[in-house]
Short mmCIF file of C-alpha atoms in Angstrom, two decimals:
data_model
loop_
_atom_site.label_atom_id
_atom_site.label_comp_id
_atom_site.label_asym_id
_atom_site.label_seq_id
_atom_site.Cartn_x
_atom_site.Cartn_y
_atom_site.Cartn_z
CA MET A 4 61.88 147.40 132.91
CA ASP A 5 63.87 148.95 135.47
CA LEU A 6 63.16 152.65 136.10
CA HIS A 7 64.94 154.73 138.85
CA VAL A 8 64.14 158.10 140.20
CA SER A 9 66.39 160.56 142.18
CA LEU A 10 65.13 161.23 145.83
CA VAL A 11 67.18 164.27 146.14
CA GLY A 12 64.58 166.90 146.67
CA ARG A 13 62.37 164.68 144.79
CA ARG A 14 62.15 167.26 141.85
CA ASP A 15 60.78 166.66 138.54
CA LEU A 16 59.78 163.37 139.03
CA ALA A 17 57.64 163.03 135.99
CA GLY A 18 60.37 164.35 133.67
CA GLN A 19 62.65 161.66 134.89
CA ILE A 20 60.26 158.95 134.31
CA TYR A 21 59.42 160.39 130.99
CA ARG A 22 63.19 160.76 129.90
CA GLN A 23 64.12 157.17 131.00
CA LEU A 24 61.13 155.68 128.97
CA ARG A 25 61.72 158.00 125.87
CA ALA A 26 65.43 156.49 126.09
CA ALA A 27 64.27 153.05 126.31
CA ILE A 28 61.74 153.27 123.43
CA LEU A 29 64.14 154.91 121.38
CA ASP A 30 67.14 152.47 122.27
CA GLY A 31 64.96 149.53 121.37
CA ARG A 32 64.87 148.17 124.96
CA LEU A 33 61.00 148.79 124.80
CA ARG A 34 59.91 147.36 121.54
CA PRO A 35 56.68 148.26 119.55
CA GLY A 36 53.38 147.02 120.91
CA GLU A 37 55.21 146.36 124.26
CA ALA A 38 52.98 146.81 127.30
CA LEU A 39 53.83 149.30 129.97
CA PRO A 40 53.07 148.69 133.74
CA PRO A 41 49.62 150.19 134.95
CA THR A 42 50.36 153.77 136.19
CA ARG A 43 49.13 152.29 139.89
CA GLU A 44 51.53 149.48 139.89
CA LEU A 45 54.72 151.71 138.47
CA ALA A 46 53.71 154.35 141.21
CA ARG A 47 53.84 151.87 143.85
CA ARG A 48 57.17 150.39 142.72
CA LEU A 49 58.48 153.82 142.79
CA GLU A 50 57.12 155.11 145.85
CA ILE A 51 55.64 158.25 144.11
CA SER A 52 52.24 159.45 143.12
CA ARG A 53 50.02 157.71 140.45
CA ASN A 54 49.40 161.22 139.12
CA THR A 55 53.00 161.72 138.72
CA VAL A 56 53.33 158.64 136.44
CA GLY A 57 50.30 159.66 134.59
CA VAL A 58 51.82 162.93 133.56
CA ALA A 59 54.98 161.08 132.19
CA TYR A 60 52.57 158.86 130.37
CA ASP A 61 50.60 161.47 128.95
CA ARG A 62 53.59 163.42 127.79
CA LEU A 63 54.59 160.46 125.79
CA GLY A 64 51.40 159.55 124.41
CA ALA A 65 51.31 163.45 123.07
CA GLU A 66 54.70 163.06 121.50
CA GLY A 67 53.56 159.77 119.46
CA PHE A 68 55.57 157.14 121.76
CA LEU A 69 52.71 155.62 123.49
CA THR A 70 49.05 154.58 123.03
CA SER A 71 46.35 153.79 125.39
CA ARG A 72 43.39 151.38 125.00
CA VAL A 73 40.60 151.31 127.39
CA GLY A 74 40.47 148.32 129.42
CA ALA A 75 43.69 147.17 127.85
CA GLY A 76 46.36 149.36 129.14
CA THR A 77 49.30 151.35 127.59
CA PHE A 78 51.68 150.20 125.05
CA VAL A 79 54.62 151.31 122.99
CA LEU A 80 53.27 152.70 119.67
CA GLU A 81 53.63 150.53 116.84
CA GLY A 82 55.98 152.72 114.24
CA GLY A 83 56.01 155.33 116.59
CA SER A 84 60.04 155.67 116.65
CA ALA A 85 63.05 153.58 114.97
CA ALA A 86 65.28 152.16 117.56
CA ARG A 87 68.24 154.15 117.82
CA GLY A 88 71.92 153.02 118.13
CA ALA A 89 74.86 154.28 120.61
CA PRO A 90 76.24 157.68 120.50
CA SER A 91 77.66 158.20 116.92
CA ALA A 92 80.13 160.65 118.68
CA SER A 93 82.83 158.84 120.53
CA PRO A 94 86.64 159.89 121.18
CA LEU A 95 86.99 156.09 121.36
CA ARG A 96 89.11 154.77 118.16
CA PRO A 97 90.61 151.37 117.36
CA ARG A 98 93.94 150.41 116.91
CA ASP A 99 95.23 151.32 113.57
CA VAL A 100 95.57 147.52 112.35
CA TRP A 101 91.72 147.05 112.33
CA GLU A 102 91.29 149.71 109.69
CA HIS A 103 92.85 147.17 107.39
CA VAL A 104 91.10 144.02 108.43
CA SER A 105 88.61 142.68 106.43
CA ALA A 106 86.55 139.56 106.54
CA TRP A 107 87.14 136.56 104.31
CA PRO A 108 85.53 135.20 101.66
CA ARG A 109 83.43 137.99 100.34
CA PRO A 110 79.67 137.24 99.96
CA MET A 111 78.73 135.46 96.98
CA PRO A 112 74.74 136.16 96.35
CA GLY A 113 72.52 134.18 93.88
CA ILE A 114 74.73 131.16 93.44
CA THR A 115 73.36 128.03 91.71
CA TRP A 116 76.32 126.02 91.60
CA ASP A 117 78.29 126.02 94.81
CA PHE A 118 82.07 125.30 94.27
CA ARG A 119 83.40 127.18 97.05
CA ALA A 120 86.15 125.42 99.02
CA GLY A 121 85.62 124.30 102.50
CA LEU A 122 82.03 123.53 102.43
CA PRO A 123 80.95 119.90 103.19
CA ASP A 124 77.71 118.24 102.27
CA VAL A 125 75.43 118.55 105.17
CA GLY A 126 72.91 116.59 103.45
CA LEU A 127 75.33 113.73 104.26
CA PHE A 128 75.04 114.32 107.78
CA PRO A 129 73.24 111.70 110.25
CA TYR A 130 70.93 114.20 111.61
CA GLU A 131 68.68 111.74 113.37
CA ALA A 132 71.95 109.96 115.30
CA TRP A 133 72.82 113.50 116.40
CA ARG A 134 69.42 114.50 117.54
CA ARG A 135 69.18 111.41 119.49
CA ILE A 136 72.58 111.82 121.39
CA MET A 137 71.95 115.59 122.00
CA SER A 138 68.55 114.73 123.19
CA GLY A 139 70.07 112.09 125.53
CA VAL A 140 72.95 114.47 126.65
CA LEU A 141 70.32 117.08 127.55
CA ARG A 142 67.89 114.66 129.67
CA SER A 143 71.06 113.02 131.45
CA SER A 144 73.59 113.94 133.70
CA ALA A 145 76.57 114.25 131.17
CA LEU A 146 76.37 117.97 132.26
CA ASP A 147 76.29 117.84 135.80
CA GLU A 148 79.66 119.61 135.88
CA PRO A 149 79.06 122.80 137.20
CA ALA A 150 80.30 125.83 134.72
CA SER A 151 82.09 127.53 137.75
CA ALA A 152 84.15 124.13 138.09
CA GLY A 153 84.61 123.16 134.59
CA ASP A 154 87.90 122.47 132.91
CA PRO A 155 88.87 125.20 130.42
CA ALA A 156 90.46 122.67 128.36
CA GLY A 157 86.89 120.84 127.65
CA LEU A 158 85.02 118.04 128.80
CA SER A 159 87.25 115.01 130.03
CA GLY A 160 85.05 112.71 127.89
CA LEU A 161 85.64 114.34 124.38
CA ARG A 162 89.36 114.93 125.11
CA GLU A 163 89.61 111.35 125.59
CA ALA A 164 87.57 110.65 122.44
CA ILE A 165 89.41 113.01 120.54
CA ALA A 166 92.78 111.57 121.62
CA ARG A 167 91.67 107.98 120.51
CA HIS A 168 90.14 109.37 117.35
CA VAL A 169 93.12 111.24 116.25
CA GLY A 170 95.54 108.28 117.61
CA VAL A 171 93.72 105.77 115.45
CA SER A 172 92.96 107.78 112.23
CA ARG A 173 96.11 109.77 112.08
CA SER A 174 98.73 108.07 114.43
CA VAL A 175 98.94 111.27 116.52
CA ARG A 176 100.78 110.67 119.93
CA ALA A 177 98.15 112.32 122.32
CA SER A 178 96.46 111.50 125.75
CA ALA A 179 93.39 113.42 126.94
CA GLY A 180 95.66 115.71 129.11
CA ASP A 181 97.18 116.89 125.79
CA VAL A 182 94.07 117.96 124.23
CA VAL A 183 92.32 121.49 124.44
CA VAL A 184 88.94 121.53 123.08
CA THR A 185 88.45 124.80 120.89
CA SER A 186 85.88 126.49 118.80
CA GLY A 187 87.88 125.76 115.65
CA THR A 188 91.42 126.42 114.02
CA GLN A 189 91.01 130.28 114.67
CA GLN A 190 90.60 129.86 118.41
CA ALA A 191 93.35 127.45 118.26
CA MET A 192 95.79 129.81 116.75
CA ASP A 193 94.38 132.71 118.81
CA LEU A 194 95.69 130.63 122.19
CA ILE A 195 98.81 129.79 120.35
CA VAL A 196 99.73 133.40 119.97
CA ARG A 197 98.56 134.37 123.35
CA VAL A 198 100.86 131.64 124.87
CA LEU A 199 103.66 131.82 122.88
CA LEU A 200 104.24 134.94 120.78
CA GLU A 201 104.61 138.53 121.57
CA PRO A 202 103.63 141.42 119.20
CA GLY A 203 106.23 141.98 116.43
CA ASP A 204 107.15 138.40 116.19
CA VAL A 205 107.68 137.09 112.62
CA VAL A 206 105.38 134.10 111.69
CA ALA A 207 105.80 132.39 108.45
CA VAL A 208 103.00 131.04 106.46
CA GLU A 209 102.66 129.35 103.12
CA ASP A 210 101.96 131.34 99.94
CA PRO A 211 99.47 130.95 98.73
CA GLY A 212 97.58 129.67 102.27
CA TYR A 213 94.74 130.09 104.32
CA PRO A 214 93.57 133.69 104.71
CA PRO A 215 91.80 133.87 108.34
CA VAL A 216 94.75 132.70 110.23
CA ARG A 217 96.98 135.20 108.18
CA ILE A 218 94.30 137.81 109.22
CA LEU A 219 94.22 136.76 112.73
CA LEU A 220 98.31 136.92 113.06
CA ALA A 221 98.17 140.27 111.63
CA ALA A 222 95.31 141.64 113.74
CA ALA A 223 97.36 140.24 116.75
CA GLY A 224 100.43 142.36 115.76
CA MET A 225 102.50 139.52 114.41
CA ARG A 226 104.73 140.06 111.34
CA VAL A 227 103.58 137.57 108.66
CA ARG A 228 105.83 136.36 106.02
CA GLY A 229 104.68 134.23 103.21
CA VAL A 230 106.83 131.55 102.14
CA PRO A 231 106.67 129.73 98.57
CA VAL A 232 105.44 126.30 98.09
CA ASP A 233 106.25 123.89 95.52
CA ALA A 234 105.39 120.22 94.65
CA GLU A 235 107.07 118.74 97.83
CA GLY A 236 105.18 121.58 99.95
CA LEU A 237 106.66 124.63 102.03
CA ARG A 238 110.14 125.71 100.75
CA VAL A 239 112.00 125.50 104.18
CA ASP A 240 115.23 126.79 102.55
CA LEU A 241 113.25 129.92 102.05
CA LEU A 242 111.94 130.30 105.44
CA PRO A 243 112.98 133.61 107.10
CA ALA A 244 115.97 133.21 110.03
CA GLU A 245 113.93 135.41 112.41
CA ALA A 246 110.56 133.46 112.29
CA ARG A 247 109.42 132.31 115.80
CA ALA A 248 106.68 130.20 114.34
CA VAL A 249 105.71 128.43 111.04
CA TYR A 250 102.09 127.81 110.24
CA VAL A 251 101.76 124.61 107.64
CA THR A 252 99.24 122.47 106.44
CA PRO A 253 101.53 119.58 105.32
CA SER A 254 99.21 116.85 104.84
CA HIS A 255 97.19 118.55 102.32
CA GLN A 256 98.56 121.95 101.47
CA PHE A 257 95.78 124.89 101.45
CA PRO A 258 94.75 125.61 98.74
CA LEU A 259 96.93 123.74 96.10
CA GLY A 260 96.25 120.24 97.64
CA MET A 261 99.75 118.59 97.35
CA PRO A 262 101.16 116.99 100.67
CA MET A 263 104.49 117.92 101.93
CA SER A 264 107.32 115.30 101.00
CA LEU A 265 108.87 113.32 103.86
CA PRO A 266 112.34 114.85 103.21
CA ARG A 267 110.80 118.44 103.38
CA ARG A 268 108.84 117.20 106.67
CA ARG A 269 111.78 115.96 108.28
CA ALA A 270 113.87 119.21 106.98
CA LEU A 271 111.02 121.50 108.76
CA LEU A 272 111.51 119.73 111.90
CA ASP A 273 115.19 120.14 111.86
CA TRP A 274 115.18 123.70 111.12
CA ALA A 275 112.61 124.41 113.86
CA ARG A 276 114.91 122.43 116.20
CA ARG A 277 117.93 124.27 115.41
CA ARG A 278 116.23 127.91 115.39
CA ASP A 279 113.88 127.23 118.54
CA VAL A 280 110.75 127.66 116.45
CA VAL A 281 107.25 126.34 117.08
CA ILE A 282 105.34 124.54 114.40
CA VAL A 283 101.50 124.88 113.93
CA GLU A 284 100.20 121.67 112.08
CA ASP A 285 96.72 122.21 110.54
CA ASP A 286 95.74 118.77 109.64
CA TYR A 287 92.49 119.84 107.87
CA ASP A 288 90.40 117.48 105.43
CA THR A 289 92.78 114.52 106.06
CA GLU A 290 90.00 112.24 106.94
CA TYR A 291 88.90 112.48 103.24
CA ARG A 292 91.85 110.81 101.46
CA TYR A 293 91.13 108.88 98.03
CA GLY A 294 94.71 107.41 97.15
CA GLY A 295 98.07 106.85 97.99
CA ARG A 296 99.44 106.12 101.24
CA PRO A 297 98.67 107.89 104.45
CA ILE A 298 100.74 111.04 105.10
CA GLU A 299 102.40 110.74 108.68
CA PRO A 300 101.72 114.03 110.41
CA LEU A 301 104.62 116.27 111.51
CA GLN A 302 103.48 115.69 114.97
CA SER A 303 104.02 111.89 114.96
CA LEU A 304 107.74 112.61 113.66
CA ASP A 305 108.39 115.27 115.88
CA GLU A 306 110.77 114.04 118.77
CA ASP A 307 111.51 117.42 120.24
CA GLY A 308 107.79 118.31 121.46
CA ARG A 309 107.66 121.73 119.25
CA VAL A 310 104.86 120.62 116.87
CA LEU A 311 101.37 121.97 117.84
CA TYR A 312 98.50 119.82 116.17
CA THR A 313 95.31 121.33 115.31
CA GLY A 314 92.07 120.10 113.69
CA THR A 315 88.37 120.86 113.51
CA PHE A 316 85.02 118.77 113.02
CA SER A 317 83.17 121.64 111.16
CA LYS A 318 84.03 120.26 107.72
CA ILE A 319 83.73 116.52 108.98
CA MET A 320 80.16 117.17 110.26
CA ARG A 321 78.33 120.59 109.98
CA PRO A 322 80.04 124.10 109.58
CA VAL A 323 77.69 125.29 112.37
CA LEU A 324 79.31 122.79 114.70
CA ARG A 325 82.09 124.87 115.87
CA LEU A 326 84.39 122.64 117.81
CA GLY A 327 87.98 121.74 117.23
CA PHE A 328 91.00 120.95 119.18
CA LEU A 329 94.67 121.64 119.95
CA VAL A 330 97.36 118.87 121.08
CA ALA A 331 100.09 120.46 122.91
CA PRO A 332 103.03 119.03 124.87
CA PRO A 333 102.90 118.62 128.79
CA SER A 334 105.22 121.90 129.07
CA LEU A 335 102.31 123.92 127.65
CA HIS A 336 99.17 122.29 129.40
CA ARG A 337 98.59 124.79 132.29
CA ALA A 338 99.28 127.83 130.00
CA PHE A 339 96.81 126.80 127.36
CA ARG A 340 94.17 125.91 129.77
CA MET A 341 94.48 129.39 131.34
CA ALA A 342 94.44 131.00 128.20
CA ARG A 343 91.27 129.28 127.24
CA TYR A 344 89.89 130.33 130.53
CA VAL A 345 90.60 134.13 130.06
CA SER A 346 89.50 134.16 126.30
CA SER A 347 86.19 131.77 126.62
CA TRP A 348 86.05 129.65 129.16
CA HIS A 349 83.66 127.03 127.83
CA ALA A 350 82.61 126.12 124.36
CA GLU A 351 79.28 124.74 123.92
CA LEU A 352 79.11 121.93 126.65
CA PRO A 353 76.21 120.11 125.35
CA ALA A 354 77.76 119.74 121.97
CA GLN A 355 80.96 118.75 123.54
CA ALA A 356 79.17 115.77 125.36
CA ALA A 357 77.40 114.76 122.36
CA LEU A 358 80.13 114.78 120.16
CA ALA A 359 82.07 112.49 122.63
CA ARG A 360 78.96 110.28 122.52
CA PHE A 361 79.03 110.44 118.65
CA ILE A 362 82.77 109.38 118.32
CA ASP A 363 82.47 106.55 121.13
CA GLU A 364 79.54 105.07 119.49
CA GLY A 365 81.46 104.99 116.36
CA LEU A 366 79.07 107.36 114.61
CA LEU A 367 81.93 109.52 113.48
CA ALA A 368 83.69 106.76 111.81
CA ARG A 369 80.90 105.55 110.12
CA HIS A 370 80.05 109.10 108.60
CA ILE A 371 83.33 109.50 107.47
CA ARG A 372 83.32 106.17 105.61
CA ARG A 373 80.27 107.07 103.97
CA SER A 374 80.97 110.71 103.10
CA ARG A 375 84.31 109.58 101.81
CA ARG A 376 82.86 107.33 99.18
CA GLU A 377 80.88 110.31 98.13
CA TYR A 378 83.45 112.71 98.03
CA ARG A 379 85.93 110.48 96.26
CA ALA A 380 83.28 110.04 93.28
CA ARG A 381 82.81 114.07 93.09
CA HIS A 382 86.82 114.51 93.23
CA GLU A 383 87.19 112.20 90.52
CA ARG A 384 84.16 114.20 88.21
CA VAL A 385 85.73 117.40 89.02
CA ALA A 386 89.21 116.42 87.88
CA GLU A 387 88.15 114.89 85.02
CA LEU A 388 85.65 117.26 83.49
CA VAL A 389 88.12 120.27 84.48
CA ASP A 390 90.77 118.31 82.23
CA ARG A 391 88.22 117.59 79.40
CA LEU A 392 86.39 120.85 79.24
CA LEU A 393 88.68 123.35 80.47
CA GLY A 394 92.15 121.69 79.96
CA ASP A 395 93.23 124.11 77.33
CA ARG A 396 93.10 126.92 79.94
CA LEU A 397 93.42 125.11 83.16
CA THR A 398 95.91 122.44 84.56
CA VAL A 399 94.55 120.27 87.58
CA VAL A 400 97.27 120.11 90.59
CA PRO A 401 97.29 116.57 91.47
CA ALA A 402 95.68 116.16 95.09
CA GLU A 403 94.60 112.82 96.62
CA ALA A 404 92.70 114.67 99.66
CA GLY A 405 90.10 117.03 100.86
CA LEU A 406 87.01 118.70 99.67
CA HIS A 407 88.58 120.93 96.69
CA LEU A 408 91.02 120.63 93.65
CA SER A 409 93.00 123.71 92.27
CA ALA A 410 93.59 124.28 88.80
CA VAL A 411 96.27 126.73 87.46
CA LEU A 412 95.49 129.05 84.78
CA ASP A 413 97.96 128.41 81.43
CA ASP A 414 99.49 131.86 80.77
CA GLY A 415 100.55 131.00 77.39
CA GLY A 416 103.64 132.91 77.88
CA GLN A 417 101.93 136.19 78.23
CA ALA A 418 100.87 137.90 81.18
CA ALA A 419 99.14 135.99 83.77
CA PRO A 420 95.22 135.83 83.28
CA ASP A 421 93.20 137.58 85.80
CA ASP A 422 91.63 134.64 88.06
CA ALA A 423 89.60 137.12 90.15
CA ALA A 424 87.83 138.51 86.65
CA ILE A 425 86.94 134.74 86.12
CA THR A 426 85.40 134.39 89.16
CA ARG A 427 83.57 137.35 88.95
CA LYS A 428 82.16 136.58 85.68
CA ALA A 429 81.36 133.12 86.92
CA LEU A 430 79.36 134.53 89.74
CA GLU A 431 77.30 136.61 87.37
CA ALA A 432 76.27 133.15 85.84
CA GLY A 433 75.45 131.56 89.06
CA ILE A 434 78.81 129.81 89.88
CA GLY A 435 80.47 130.40 93.07
CA LEU A 436 84.19 129.40 93.45
CA PHE A 437 87.36 131.08 94.74
CA ALA A 438 90.30 132.35 92.57
CA LEU A 439 93.90 131.11 93.65
CA SER A 440 94.90 134.68 93.74
CA GLU A 441 92.60 134.99 96.80
CA PHE A 442 95.04 133.01 99.14
CA ALA A 443 98.29 134.91 98.35
CA VAL A 444 100.35 136.40 100.86
CA THR A 445 102.65 138.16 98.73
CA ALA A 446 102.08 140.64 95.41
CA PRO A 447 101.94 139.54 92.81
CA PRO A 448 100.33 136.48 93.54
CA PRO A 449 102.51 133.59 93.16
CA VAL A 450 99.96 131.43 91.23
CA ARG A 451 96.69 132.04 89.35
CA GLY A 452 93.90 129.65 89.08
CA LEU A 453 90.54 128.38 90.15
CA VAL A 454 89.74 126.45 93.31
CA PHE A 455 87.05 124.06 92.95
CA GLY A 456 85.19 122.92 96.10
CA TYR A 457 82.81 119.82 95.69
CA GLY A 458 81.55 119.44 99.19
CA ALA A 459 78.37 121.30 98.42
CA VAL A 460 77.45 120.46 94.93
CA THR A 461 75.88 117.11 93.91
CA LEU A 462 77.23 114.99 90.79
CA PRO A 463 74.83 116.30 88.36
CA GLU A 464 75.30 119.82 89.68
CA ILE A 465 79.23 119.40 89.14
CA ASP A 466 78.45 118.48 85.24
CA ALA A 467 76.15 121.25 84.91
CA GLY A 468 78.32 123.93 86.67
CA ILE A 469 81.55 123.17 84.88
CA SER A 470 79.85 122.82 81.66
CA ARG A 471 78.49 126.25 82.28
CA LEU A 472 81.88 127.52 83.48
CA ARG A 473 83.38 126.33 80.22
CA ARG A 474 80.85 129.15 78.51
CA VAL A 475 82.06 131.54 80.95
CA VAL A 476 85.68 131.29 80.51
CA GLY A 477 85.32 130.90 76.75
CA SER A 478 83.51 134.04 76.51
#
C-alpha cells in the first residue's frame, strides 16, 4: 500500500491519510480483513508524527471502516463497505459500432445434453502426457529466450513443428518463417485486418457463416457482405465486385458442413487473382475426416501467393489452450510480425514450448487418431438418429468431417419453421444446440435448421438427448 502526503505547508496531513485510506477501502484495493501498517511504522515511512496517523485511523474507525484489536493491530472491517467501481459519470463514449456488438453464442444454463457445435471432448485429451511436458518445459531452458528479445511470430520450435504438421497432414506449403503463432482464428483475422485492410473495405463471408469473425470485421469498420453457399460451397459468381477480401471455410463449410468442390475452389482463386483480392482460408476441424478423399486446401492450389491459411489447436486439444497459427507469404512476414508485436507481443510462451514438444513427440498425431475413431462413431450415431427419429422434420446435410452435423428443417411448403424457437424449447428440456438461423449474415436467414455438435456428448448421451429432442420437436 502506497500513501503520499503533500509537503506544501504540511497542512491537514491526517486528512490526506484519511482520504487516501478511505478511497483504497471503497475501491477494493484494501480488502475486508486486511491489516494496516502500525501507526509507528506508517509515521516513519511518511516522516510525520505518529499522532497524525493515529487521528486518521481513529476517524476511519469511527466511520466503520477500520477495527482495532489489542495486541493484533488495525484491520479493514469485514463488511464495513462494498468496493466501488470507476466513476459512473464520464464524458468518454465508445464508437457507435460498439453499441451494436454482442457476444456469441448466448449463455445456455442448465444443459444436460450438450449438442453445441465447436466443443471437443476434453476427456479424450492426454492430460498426463501434457502435464509431463509442461512440467519439463518449466524446469528446462526451453524458455531461456528473454521476453524482451522474443520473436513476436512465436517460438521458433513451435513454428517449425506447425509447419511440419500442416505440411504432412494438410499438404500446406509452409516453412517456419511463414508461420505466425496466434491465440486462435480470431487473432489471426485481427492481424489480417491490421495489415491488409482499411476501414470501409468490403469483406465477403459465407452466408451462413462463422459469427465471431463477422463480428470482428464489423467492429473493425469493415463492410461485411454475405455470399450464399450451395452444395459446392461458396457461390463465386455472387461475390461482390468491390470485395477486398474473402473469408471462407472451404474444406468443411461452417456451419453446413459440405466441402467446396475443386472447380469452385479454382474459380475462387481465379476470381481473386483477377481482382487482386486476399483469400482467408479457415481450415478448422479438418483433422477429423471420416470418409472420402482428403480435400486439398486452397493454399496448396494457390500459385499467386494470395491465400492466408489459418488454423487453431483449441478444438483438437482443449478450448482453454488458446493457440493457433497463420501461414502467410514472405512479402507479409515483417508486417505480420510487427502487427503481432503491437497487438500482443507474446502468447503463452510455456504453452508454446509445450505444444512444440507435444507435436515433435508424435503425441498430437496420436491424439488425433484416437479422437477421430471416437468422433466418427458419434458422427454416425447422430446422423442415424436424426434421420430415424426426426427425419419427418429434418434433413441431414451430408458431411464427412468435423465435430458437428447440420440438419435443415422441412417447411412443408409453408412458412419456414422457427428454428430459434425450437432451440429455446430444447433448452427448457435440458438440451443445448444452435439454430442454423444464428449463423445467417442476411435477413431473412438463407436456411433454417439445427446444428448437432457431438464433441461434448458421449454415445449414450446422444441416444437420450435426441430421443428427448424428438418429444420437444413433436410437442
